[in-house]
Amino acid sequence: MVHLEAVLRRHGIADADVAKLAAFESRNGFSVLSKDEFDEMRKYFGDFPVYQFLVPLLTDNNSNYYCLYVDGPLKNMTCYLNHEELDLAPRFRSLASFLDAVADYPHRFGMDDFEARFFDFPSREVSPNYAQDQEIISVLYQMLAAATDDDQRTQTAFALMALASPADLEAVIYPFLDDEDMYVQERAIRLLGFHAYKPAAAKLKALTTNAHPNGRLAARIALQKIADSRGLNCH
């Protein structure tokens, strides 16, 4: 654990968060990385620009990792690195928030066991940190425009959409429905379904036939979620 504490302190992570990690006891699905595992992952991260701001902290022992942003606009937020599908969008606002969720739900043994309401992002509520999130989103837009690496662009778009407030879906998420990156388009579709964003219904209906292949099913599912939120059936 000392190796993790040293790295976090070096990056200016709050003492309270570092102390909470130091007090954390590994359990099924959430194991603190040993120094050897940590060093191996850090070496791997160093080979890919998309991981430049991340530090791995915990693993589920199935080659998936819980990571902390230690630099960049998402600093202090945590994400889940799944070896099957790259998705570095923030899930918790801070290390403390993540560790509290793990402690509060001892019968959850991995990220897939957590319901959407357990996460800080995405959220169906306007955050008290709305102004701060808007500043982060502004920086992410700049990074998106400057991205030359495909993975970096995709993950920046994922992060940007994850932080979008329910009040800003039209401005932030809706434009990505026409994105050329099929994964970005699919994520935008899924998030509008998550938010049950009714004004997008007509566009989503069109996307059931003209989206990228992976987006067509996502659009049908999103439409059903919108219909369910209205108490209707979607055919």
PDB file of C-alpha atoms in Angstrom, residues 199-208:
ATOM      1  CA  PRO A 199     -36.866  15.432 -27.423  1.00  0.00           C
ATOM      2  CA  ALA A 200     -34.430  12.977 -29.016  1.00  0.00           C
ATOM      3  CA  ALA A 201     -37.121  10.390 -29.815  1.00  0.00           C
ATOM      4  CA  ALA A 202     -37.542  11.328 -33.485  1.00  0.00           C
ATOM      5  CA  LYS A 203     -33.793  11.363 -34.093  1.00  0.00           C
ATOM      6  CA  LEU A 204     -33.374   8.044 -32.282  1.00  0.00           C
ATOM      7  CA  LYS A 205     -36.118   6.495 -34.382  1.00  0.00           C
ATOM      8  CA  ALA A 206     -34.216   7.497 -37.517  1.00  0.00           C
ATOM      9  CA  LEU A 207     -31.034   6.048 -36.053  1.00  0.00           C
ATOM     10  CA  THR A 208     -32.640   2.618 -35.706  1.00  0.00           C
TER      11      THR A 208
END
